[in-house]
Phi, psi and omega in degrees: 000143178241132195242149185237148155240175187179135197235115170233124165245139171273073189288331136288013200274338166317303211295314173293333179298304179276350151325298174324253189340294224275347172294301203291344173090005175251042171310116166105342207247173153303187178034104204232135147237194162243152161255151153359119152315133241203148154279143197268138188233020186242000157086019179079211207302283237264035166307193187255161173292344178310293186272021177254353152320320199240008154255185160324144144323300177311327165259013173246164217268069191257155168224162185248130159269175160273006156079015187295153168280312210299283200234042210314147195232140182291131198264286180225150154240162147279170173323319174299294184256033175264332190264001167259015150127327164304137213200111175323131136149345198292203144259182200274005183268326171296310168277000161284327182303316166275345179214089218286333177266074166263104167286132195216145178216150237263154184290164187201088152335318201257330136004278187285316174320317201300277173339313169299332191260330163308293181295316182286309124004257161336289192306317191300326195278326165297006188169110193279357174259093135197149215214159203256159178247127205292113154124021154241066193312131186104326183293136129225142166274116192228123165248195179233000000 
């Protein structure tokens, strides 16, 4: 028999977990989903809020903070806005500079778990050897 292991990291997948939660009003609460990957139809950072509702996460111009008051520091970023130029450690004033319609929302702990125990879930029912790895939101180990 022949065995595979593999290490899948998401590095965005905080932002969709808390994306979720903040669509479903269930911020701060459990039971999380993710949505799907979706085609991005919003035309990069500067699109109407309209059509960035009805995308991807992953195509909208989103951020995550550390939730400090003073000088709040970017966390995660997305693609969207990752691609005018924006970068987790920046502040949230740096990344408004490149990209002033970031929408942004505070990082959420219990969120990203609710999701993590989701995704792991899924992966468990495609393969019961995997397991997540600790102190990396996103991460899992699996062989097969």
């Amino acid at each position: 028999m022949e065995w595979r292991v593999a290490c899948v990291r998401i590095p965005r997948f905080p932002i969709g977990a808390v994306q979720r939660a903040h669509r479903l009003g269930k911020t701060g609460a459990g039971d999380v989903q993710l949505l799907l990957p979706m085609e991005d139809t919003t035309g990069g950072c500067c699109s109407t809020a309209e059509s960035r509702n009805d995308s991807h996460w992953d195509s909208t111009p989103l951020v995550l903070t550390d939730g400090s008051p003073n000088r709040p520091r970017l966390r995660s970023v997305s693609a969207a806005a990752a691609r005018v130029g924006v970068r987790a450690g920046m502040t949230l004033s740096e990344g408004r500079a490149l990209c002033a319609g970031l929408d942004v929302l505070p990082w959420d702990d219990i969120a990203i778990h609710a999701a993590m125990m989701e995704a792991t879930a899924r992966f468990v029912q495609a393969s019961p050897q995997v397991w997540a790895v600790a102190g990396a939101p996103g991460r899992r180990w699996g062989g097969g």
